[in-house]
Each structure stands twice: as C-alpha cells, then as structure tokens.
Coordinates of C-alpha atoms in Angstrom, one line a residue:
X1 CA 33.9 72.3 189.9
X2 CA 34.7 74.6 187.3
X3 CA 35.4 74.8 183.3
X4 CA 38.4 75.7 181.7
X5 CA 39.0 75.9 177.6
X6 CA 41.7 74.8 175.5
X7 CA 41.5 75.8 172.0
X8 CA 37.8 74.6 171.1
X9 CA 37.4 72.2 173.8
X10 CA 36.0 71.9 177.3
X11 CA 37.5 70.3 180.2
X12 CA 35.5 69.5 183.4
X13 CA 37.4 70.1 186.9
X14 CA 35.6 68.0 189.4
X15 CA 36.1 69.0 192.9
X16 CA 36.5 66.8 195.7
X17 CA 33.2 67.6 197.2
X18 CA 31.4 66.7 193.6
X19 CA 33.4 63.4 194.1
X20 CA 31.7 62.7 197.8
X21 CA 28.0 63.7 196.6
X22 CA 28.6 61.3 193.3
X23 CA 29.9 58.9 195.8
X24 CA 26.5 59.7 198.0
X25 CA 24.6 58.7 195.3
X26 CA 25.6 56.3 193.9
X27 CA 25.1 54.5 197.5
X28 CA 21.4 55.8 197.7
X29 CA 21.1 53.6 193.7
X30 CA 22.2 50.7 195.7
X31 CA 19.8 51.1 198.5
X32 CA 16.9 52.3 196.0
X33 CA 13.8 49.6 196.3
X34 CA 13.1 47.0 193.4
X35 CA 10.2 47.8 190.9
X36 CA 8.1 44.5 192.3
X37 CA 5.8 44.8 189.1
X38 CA 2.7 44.8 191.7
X39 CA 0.9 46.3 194.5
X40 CA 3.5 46.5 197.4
X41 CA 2.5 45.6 200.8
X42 CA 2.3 48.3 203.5
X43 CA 6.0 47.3 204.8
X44 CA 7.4 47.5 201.6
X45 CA 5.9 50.6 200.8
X46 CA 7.2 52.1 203.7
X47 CA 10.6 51.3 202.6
X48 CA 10.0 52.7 199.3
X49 CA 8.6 56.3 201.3
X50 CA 11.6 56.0 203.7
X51 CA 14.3 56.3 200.6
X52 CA 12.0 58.4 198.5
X53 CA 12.9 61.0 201.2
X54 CA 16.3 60.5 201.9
X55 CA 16.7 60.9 197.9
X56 CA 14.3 64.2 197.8
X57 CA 16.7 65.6 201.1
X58 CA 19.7 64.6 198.8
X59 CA 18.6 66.9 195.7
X60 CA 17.1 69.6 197.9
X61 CA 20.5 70.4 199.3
X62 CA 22.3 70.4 195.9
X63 CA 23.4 73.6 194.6
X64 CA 22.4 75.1 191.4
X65 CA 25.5 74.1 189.9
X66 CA 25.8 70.9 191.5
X67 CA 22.4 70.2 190.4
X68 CA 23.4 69.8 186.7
X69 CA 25.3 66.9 187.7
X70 CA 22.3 64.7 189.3
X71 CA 18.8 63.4 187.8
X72 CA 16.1 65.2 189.1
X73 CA 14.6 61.9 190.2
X74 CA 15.7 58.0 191.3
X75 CA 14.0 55.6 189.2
X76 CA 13.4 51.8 191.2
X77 CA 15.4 49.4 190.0
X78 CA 14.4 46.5 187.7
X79 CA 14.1 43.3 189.4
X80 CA 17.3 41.5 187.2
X81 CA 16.8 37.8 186.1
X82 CA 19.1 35.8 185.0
X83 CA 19.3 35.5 181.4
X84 CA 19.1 31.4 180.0
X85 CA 20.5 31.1 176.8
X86 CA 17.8 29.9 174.1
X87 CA 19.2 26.2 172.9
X88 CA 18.6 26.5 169.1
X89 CA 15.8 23.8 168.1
X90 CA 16.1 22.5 164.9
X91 CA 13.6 21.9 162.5
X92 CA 11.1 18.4 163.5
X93 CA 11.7 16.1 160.8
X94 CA 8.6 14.3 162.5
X95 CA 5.9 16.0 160.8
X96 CA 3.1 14.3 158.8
X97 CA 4.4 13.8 155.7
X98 CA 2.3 14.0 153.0
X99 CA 1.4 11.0 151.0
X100 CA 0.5 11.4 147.3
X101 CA -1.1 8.1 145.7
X102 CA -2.8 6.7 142.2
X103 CA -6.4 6.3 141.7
X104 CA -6.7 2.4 142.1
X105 CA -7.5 0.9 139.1
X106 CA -8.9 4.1 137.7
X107 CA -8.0 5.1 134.6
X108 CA -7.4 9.3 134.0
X109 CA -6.5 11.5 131.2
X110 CA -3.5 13.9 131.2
X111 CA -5.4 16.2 129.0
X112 CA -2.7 16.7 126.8
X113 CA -4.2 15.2 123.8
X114 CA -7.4 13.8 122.2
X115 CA -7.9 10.2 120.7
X116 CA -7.4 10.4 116.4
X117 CA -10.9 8.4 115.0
X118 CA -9.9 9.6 111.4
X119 CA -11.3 12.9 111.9
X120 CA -14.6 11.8 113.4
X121 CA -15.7 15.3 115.5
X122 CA -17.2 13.2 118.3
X123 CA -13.8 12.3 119.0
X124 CA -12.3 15.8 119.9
X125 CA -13.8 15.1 123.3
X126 CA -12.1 11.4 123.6
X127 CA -9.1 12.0 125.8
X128 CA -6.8 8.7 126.4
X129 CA -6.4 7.5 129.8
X130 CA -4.1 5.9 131.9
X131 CA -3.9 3.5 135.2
X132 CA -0.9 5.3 136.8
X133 CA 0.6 2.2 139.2
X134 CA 3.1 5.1 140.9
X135 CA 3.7 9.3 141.9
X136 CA 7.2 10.4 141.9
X137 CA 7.5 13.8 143.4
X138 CA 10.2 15.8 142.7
X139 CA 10.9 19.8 144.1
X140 CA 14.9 20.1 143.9
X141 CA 17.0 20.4 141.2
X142 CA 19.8 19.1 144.1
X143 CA 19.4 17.3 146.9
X144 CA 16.6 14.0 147.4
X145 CA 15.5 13.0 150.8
X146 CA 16.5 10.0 152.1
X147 CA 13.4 8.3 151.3
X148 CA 13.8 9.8 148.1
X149 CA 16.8 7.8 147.5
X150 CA 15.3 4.8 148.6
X151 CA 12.6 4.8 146.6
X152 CA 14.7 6.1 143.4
X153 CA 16.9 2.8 143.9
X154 CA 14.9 0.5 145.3
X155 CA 11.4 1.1 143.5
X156 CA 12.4 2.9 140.5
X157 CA 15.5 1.4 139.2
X158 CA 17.9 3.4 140.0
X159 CA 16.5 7.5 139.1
X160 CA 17.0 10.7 140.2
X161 CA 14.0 12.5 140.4
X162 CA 15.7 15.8 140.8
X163 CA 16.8 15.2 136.6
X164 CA 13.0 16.6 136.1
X165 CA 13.5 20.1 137.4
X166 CA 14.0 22.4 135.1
X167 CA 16.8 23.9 137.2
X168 CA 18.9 20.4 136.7
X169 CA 22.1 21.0 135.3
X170 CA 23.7 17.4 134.5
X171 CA 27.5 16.9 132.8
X172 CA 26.2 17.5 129.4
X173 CA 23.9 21.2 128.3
X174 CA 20.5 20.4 126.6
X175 CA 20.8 20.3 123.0
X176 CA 18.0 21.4 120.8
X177 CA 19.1 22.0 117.0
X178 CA 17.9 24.5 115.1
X179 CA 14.6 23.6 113.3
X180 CA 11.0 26.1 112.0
X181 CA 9.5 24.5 115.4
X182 CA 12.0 25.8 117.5
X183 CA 11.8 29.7 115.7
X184 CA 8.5 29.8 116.4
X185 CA 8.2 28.8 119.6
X186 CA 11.3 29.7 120.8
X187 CA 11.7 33.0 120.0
X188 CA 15.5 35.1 120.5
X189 CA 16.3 31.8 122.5
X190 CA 16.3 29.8 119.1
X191 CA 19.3 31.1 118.2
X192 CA 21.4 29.0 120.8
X193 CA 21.3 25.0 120.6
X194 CA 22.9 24.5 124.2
X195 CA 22.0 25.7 127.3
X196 CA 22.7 24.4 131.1
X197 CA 19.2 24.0 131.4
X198 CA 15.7 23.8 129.9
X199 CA 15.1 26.8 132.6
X200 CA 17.4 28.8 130.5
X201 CA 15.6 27.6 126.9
X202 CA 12.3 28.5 128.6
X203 CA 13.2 31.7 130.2
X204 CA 15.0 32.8 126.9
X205 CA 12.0 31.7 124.9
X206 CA 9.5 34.0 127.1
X207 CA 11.7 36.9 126.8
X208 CA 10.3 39.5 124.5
X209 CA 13.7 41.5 123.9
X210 CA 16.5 40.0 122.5
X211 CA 18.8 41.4 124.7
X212 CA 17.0 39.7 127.9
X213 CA 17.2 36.3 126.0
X214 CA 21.2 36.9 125.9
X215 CA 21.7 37.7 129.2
X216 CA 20.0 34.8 130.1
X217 CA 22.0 32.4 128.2
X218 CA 25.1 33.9 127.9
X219 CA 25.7 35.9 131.5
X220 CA 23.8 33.8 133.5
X221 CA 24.6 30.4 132.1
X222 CA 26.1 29.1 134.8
X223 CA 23.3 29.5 137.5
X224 CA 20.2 28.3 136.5
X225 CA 18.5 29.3 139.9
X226 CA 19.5 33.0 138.7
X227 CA 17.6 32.2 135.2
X228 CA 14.7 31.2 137.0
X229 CA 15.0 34.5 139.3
X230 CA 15.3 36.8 136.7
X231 CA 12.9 35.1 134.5
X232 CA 10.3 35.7 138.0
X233 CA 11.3 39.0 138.7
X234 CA 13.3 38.1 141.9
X235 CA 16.9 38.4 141.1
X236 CA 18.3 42.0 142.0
X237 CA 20.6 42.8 139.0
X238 CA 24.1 44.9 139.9
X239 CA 25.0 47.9 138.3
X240 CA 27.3 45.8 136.4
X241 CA 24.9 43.6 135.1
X242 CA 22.5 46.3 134.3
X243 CA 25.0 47.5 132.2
X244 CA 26.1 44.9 130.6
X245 CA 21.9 44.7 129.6
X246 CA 22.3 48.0 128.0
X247 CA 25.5 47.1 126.3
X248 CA 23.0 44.1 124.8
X249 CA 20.5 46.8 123.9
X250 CA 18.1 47.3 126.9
X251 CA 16.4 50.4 126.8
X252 CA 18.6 52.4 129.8
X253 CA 15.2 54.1 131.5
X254 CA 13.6 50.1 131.3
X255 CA 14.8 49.2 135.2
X256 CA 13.5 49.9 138.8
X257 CA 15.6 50.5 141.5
X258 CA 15.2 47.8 143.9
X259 CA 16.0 49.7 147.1
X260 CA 20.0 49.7 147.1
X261 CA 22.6 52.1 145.3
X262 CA 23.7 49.0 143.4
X263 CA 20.3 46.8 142.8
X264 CA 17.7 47.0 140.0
X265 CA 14.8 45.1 138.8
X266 CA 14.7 44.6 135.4
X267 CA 11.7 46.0 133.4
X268 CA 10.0 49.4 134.1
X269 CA 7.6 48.2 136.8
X270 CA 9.9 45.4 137.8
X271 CA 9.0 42.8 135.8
X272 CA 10.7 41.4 132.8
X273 CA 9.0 42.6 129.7
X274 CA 7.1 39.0 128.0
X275 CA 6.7 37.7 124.5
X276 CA 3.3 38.8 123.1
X277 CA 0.9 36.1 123.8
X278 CA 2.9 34.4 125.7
X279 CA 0.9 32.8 128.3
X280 CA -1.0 30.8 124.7
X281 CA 1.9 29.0 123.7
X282 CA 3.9 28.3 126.8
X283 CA 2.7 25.0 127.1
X284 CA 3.9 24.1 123.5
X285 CA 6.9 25.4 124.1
X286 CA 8.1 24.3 127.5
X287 CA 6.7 20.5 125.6
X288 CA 9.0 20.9 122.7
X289 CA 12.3 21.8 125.1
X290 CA 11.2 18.8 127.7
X291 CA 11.0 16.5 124.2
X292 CA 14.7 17.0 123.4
X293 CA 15.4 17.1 127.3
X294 CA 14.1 13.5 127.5
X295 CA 16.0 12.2 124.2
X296 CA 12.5 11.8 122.4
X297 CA 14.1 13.7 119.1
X298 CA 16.8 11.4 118.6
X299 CA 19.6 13.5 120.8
X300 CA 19.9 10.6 123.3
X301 CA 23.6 10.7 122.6
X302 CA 23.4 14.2 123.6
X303 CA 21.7 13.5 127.1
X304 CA 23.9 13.7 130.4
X305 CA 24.4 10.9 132.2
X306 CA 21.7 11.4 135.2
X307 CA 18.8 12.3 132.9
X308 CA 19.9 9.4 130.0
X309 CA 20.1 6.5 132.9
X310 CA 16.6 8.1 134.7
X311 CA 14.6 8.1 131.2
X312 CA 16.4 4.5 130.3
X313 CA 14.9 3.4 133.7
X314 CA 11.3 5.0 133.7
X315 CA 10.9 3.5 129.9
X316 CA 11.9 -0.3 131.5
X317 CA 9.3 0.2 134.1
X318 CA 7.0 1.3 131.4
X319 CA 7.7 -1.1 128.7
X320 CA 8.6 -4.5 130.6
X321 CA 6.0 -4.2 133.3
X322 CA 3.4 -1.8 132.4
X323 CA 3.5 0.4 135.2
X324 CA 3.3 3.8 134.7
X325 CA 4.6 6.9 136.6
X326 CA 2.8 10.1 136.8
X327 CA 5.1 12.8 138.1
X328 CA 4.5 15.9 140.6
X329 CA 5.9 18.8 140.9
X330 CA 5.5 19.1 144.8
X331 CA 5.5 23.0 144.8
X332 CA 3.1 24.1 147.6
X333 CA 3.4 27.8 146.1
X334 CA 3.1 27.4 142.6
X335 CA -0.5 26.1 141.8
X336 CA -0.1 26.2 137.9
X337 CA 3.3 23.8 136.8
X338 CA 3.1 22.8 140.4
X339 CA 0.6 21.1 142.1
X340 CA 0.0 23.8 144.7
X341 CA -1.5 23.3 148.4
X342 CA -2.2 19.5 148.4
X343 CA -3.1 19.0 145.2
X344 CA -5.3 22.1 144.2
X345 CA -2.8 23.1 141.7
X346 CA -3.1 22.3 138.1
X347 CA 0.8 20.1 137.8
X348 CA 1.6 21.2 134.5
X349 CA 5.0 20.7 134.4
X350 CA 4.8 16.9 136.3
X351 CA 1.9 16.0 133.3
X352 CA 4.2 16.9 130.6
X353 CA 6.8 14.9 132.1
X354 CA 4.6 12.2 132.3
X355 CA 2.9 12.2 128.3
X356 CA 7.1 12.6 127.0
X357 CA 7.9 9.7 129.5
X358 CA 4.9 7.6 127.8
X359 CA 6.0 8.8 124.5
X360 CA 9.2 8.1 124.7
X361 CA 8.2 4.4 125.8
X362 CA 5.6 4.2 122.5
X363 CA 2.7 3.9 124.7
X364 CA 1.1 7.2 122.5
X365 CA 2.6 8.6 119.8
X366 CA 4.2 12.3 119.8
X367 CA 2.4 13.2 116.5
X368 CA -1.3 12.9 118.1
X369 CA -3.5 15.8 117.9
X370 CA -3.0 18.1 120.6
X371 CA -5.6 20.4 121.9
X372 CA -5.7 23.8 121.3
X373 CA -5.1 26.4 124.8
X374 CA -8.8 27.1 124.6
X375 CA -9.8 23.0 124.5
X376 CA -7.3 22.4 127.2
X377 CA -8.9 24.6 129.6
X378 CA -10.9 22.2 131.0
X379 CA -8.7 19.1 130.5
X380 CA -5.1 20.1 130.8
X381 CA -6.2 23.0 133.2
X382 CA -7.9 20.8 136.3
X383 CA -6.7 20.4 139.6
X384 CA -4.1 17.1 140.8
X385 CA -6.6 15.7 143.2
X386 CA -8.6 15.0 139.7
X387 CA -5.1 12.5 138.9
X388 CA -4.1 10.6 142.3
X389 CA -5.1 10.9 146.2
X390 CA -3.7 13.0 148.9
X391 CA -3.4 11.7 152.4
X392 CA -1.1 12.1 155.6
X393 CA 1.2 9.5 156.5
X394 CA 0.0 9.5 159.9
X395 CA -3.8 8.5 159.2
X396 CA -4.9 5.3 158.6
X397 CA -5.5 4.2 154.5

C-alpha cells in the first residue's frame, strides 16, 4: 500500500495483498474463543492457546508497514445475549393509602384564636374547640382522584376540594378591594384588587420590591404554578423576563445565573428578596386573602362558580347538620402550610381553611381576638396528629 496527496488530503492505496491479510483476519475474529466470564476448563483452554498462536504467527509475519494496519493483540469475544426489551411498568395504584380521620368525639382547638371573657386574663389561654365529624384532603389545584370525586358528590354535597389550593384559578379572579387592612398587610400587592389566584395576592404581598410584586401579577398572571415557583425560588426566569424585571426597576446585578445562557434566578443568591418581617405577619395575611377568597367580606357575588357552590355546600353541612370539616393540606414535603410526612407538619393553610369555613357558617365570629405570632407558637404552631388520626387503609381500625 502506499499514500498519495491531493491538495491537503490523503488517500490510502490498499494493495491486494493488504486485502487478503484483512481478509485473514478478520477470519481468525471469527474463530477467536468467547470471554466465558470464569475459570475455563483444560479443553477449553487449550483452544484458547491453540488460536493465541495462530494469532501471535499472524502479527509476527506482518511487515512494519503492514503492521500499522492490525491491533497488536486479539481481544476474546463477549459472550452476546439477546437483548429483551424492558415492558414499561406503570405506577401500582395498589399501595396503602393513607387514611386521615377525626378524633372521636374529642373536641380540639385550631389555635387560631382565644375565647373573649370580657377581658378576663385567665382567658387568653381559653382556646375554643371543635368535634370535627370529617378530613377533606386536598393537594391539586386540578385534578381529584376518583375517590376524591366520590366523596366530594356523595359525602360532601357536591365540592371540589381542589377550590382550596391556592393555585386554583376558577372563571372569576379573586377580588379584594382596596381597604387600610389590605395596605398593611399586603404590601406593593395592595395596589391590585384582582388576581387569578390568592397564590398571586400572597406571593405579591411577600415581595419586598415593588417591581417583583408586578411581575407577579401582571407577567405572570396567567400561571399561577409560575407565581408559586417564583415566589419559591424554582422558576428559571429568561433573559426576556429578566428584563422585563429591570424595565420594572430590579436592580440589574440582583440575579444568579442558573446554569444556562438564557436562565436566571431572581435575587442575588437566588432567592427572591422578602418583606421585612415577613415570616410575623404571614399568617394574617394569607387569613385576610383566604377571607375574601371564601366570600366572608361580602364579595360572594364576586366568587367563581366552583369556589361559591363548594363554600355554599361546606356551610349546609355546617349549619343544617352540625358537622364540621377540618381540611388538610396533604403535602408530604411541606411540613409548615402542609401537614408534612403523616401528619408531623403543622397544616397551616388546611386550619385556616377550616376557622373561615366556620366563620363563614357563624359558628365563631371573625372579629374574636386572635393571638399574637408569639402566643400562637404553641397553639397554631403544633403538629396534625395533635387534630385527627393517621392510619393505613390496609390495617385493621
């Protein structure tokens, strides 16, 4: 064989003898042994020997240039198994599912509030309680299981339990008019009176720059799982949105790159800069936007269709039969609105459902005195399995 150039390349002339030593070869491949992945027995390691040496012959009688063409060793061959294609198993919808019940005939407080004995001091400590008769769980501001459903019509008259996430978005926005109660706890988001969501009000309302409260309620108005994200630090902004952010005011060096040419985090470190003191009056304000949520400030003309007709139902079973709901937000990993891994969480969000609900129905009255963060701490502030019982379905109760 030889080389010959055109321009800057390289063309190989094989020869015909190359062409019967590749041929040569390629047969001694074939007749190479299998790896067996274990100690070979004396017969078949004589066979392994026996082409060992035909192959070291074969590469001893190469030339140098012919050499360049060859390995200078035969590797065995892999023993080659057919390949079975993997059927894709689906999720078992038969696993234990877990079972959340009331505290028979035990009353507990939702630590929301204290009892008013005309300003006796020993009654600070007096939390109201309540014989909850049901649980409603609720995780999705979409879909329902099937027993979901079944229970929502059958046992509940008619609800949908997905109306109390905060990422609901029914045929009408939330309405909250402007009022000195929603300034101060709302912050830049009392500016707006609708949003898609109370997601959006919240989110808004925790924001500590005005332009961040915009964003959320004017850019991202339309996707209240992106409010949440951004609100959580998750949602990976585009150069376009990070722009539009500056446009709104955002300080331009107030981002982190999030990995990508075109993705940022909002705030320095990656998360979104928070209201000062915050985490004191979050509870007060995410009560004030679930109050106009659940029509208790007189906006029930205001209320979509799923959340008016699953209030209207809730206050039925309230009024006319004295049962009372306590709802759960069933959010394994989030331990303070949720209730966290089976029950350990505190269900903040699922109490406050539950005291508008009984509000609403006249059971307590919206103007009782509420405790303070720092009095709450050990009421508001405890645990679910302190509220109802967790179980599997597949013990025996």
């Amino acid at each position: 064989h030889s080389k010959i150039s055109k321009g800057n390349t390289q063309y190989h002339i094989v020869s015909s003898s190359l062409r019967g030593l590749q041929a040569e070869w390629k047969q001694l491949e074939k007749e190479c042994p299998f790896d067996l992945g274990r100690k070979p027995t004396d017969a078949e390691l004589a066979v392994f020997l026996e082409h060992k040496e035909r192959v070291q012959r074969f590469l001893d009688g190469l030339s140098a240039d012919e050499a360049l063409w060859f390995p200078s060793k035969m590797k065995p061959r892999k023993v080659r198994t057919k390949q079975v294609k993997k059927k894709r198993v689906r999720p078992c919808n038969n696993q234990p599912r877990l079972v959340r019940k009331a505290k028979a005939g035990e009353g507990v407080s939702l630590g929301w509030h204290r009892n008013d004995n005309d300003g006796d001091a020993t009654s600070k400590t007096t939390l109201p309680t309540f014989v909850f008769t049901h649980v409603i769980p609720f995780n999705s501001h979409r879909t329902r299981r099937v027993y979901e459903r079944e229970e929502d019509d059958d046992i509940y008259g008619g609800i949908n339990r997905c109306v109390f996430s905060n990422l609901f978005v029914d045929d009408k926005p939330l309405f909250i008019p402007n009022d000195n109660d929603k300034t101060l706890l709302l912050g830049h988001g009392s500016r707006y009176e609708y949003a898609a969501s109370a997601e959006s009000f919240y989110m808004a309302a925790k924001s500590k720059y005005e332009c961040d409260a915009r964003f959320i309620m004017e850019d991202l108005k339309d996707n209240s799982m992106s409010v949440a994200n951004f609100g959580h630090n998750y949602l990976q902004l585009t150069t376009i949105q990070k722009n539009r952010l500056i446009k709104l005011g955002a300080d331009p060096t107030d981002f982190k790159a999030a990995g990508g040419s075109d993705a940022w985090y909002r705030g320095r470190d990656g998360i979104l800069p928070t209201r000062e003191g915050w985490k004191n009056m979050r509870h007060n304000a995410f009560l004030f936007i679930l109050r106009h949520k659940f029509g208790l400030r007189g906006n029930q003309d205001q209320q979509g269709t799923e959340t008016k007709r699953t209030v209207q139902a809730l206050v039925s079973l309230i009024s006319t039969k004295s049962e009372y709901p306590l709802m759960v937000e069933a959010r394994r990993a989030d331990g303070f609105w949720g209730e966290g891994v089976d029950g350990a969480g505190f269900n903040c969000l699922g109490r406050t459902i539950t005291q508008i609900l009984l509000e609403v129905a006249d059971v307590v009255s919206d103007e009782a005195p509420y405790l303070t963060l720092e009095e709450a701490q050990e009421t508001l502030l405890r645990s679910n399995i302190s509220l109802i019982d967790y179980y599997y379905a597949e013990e025996s109760r």
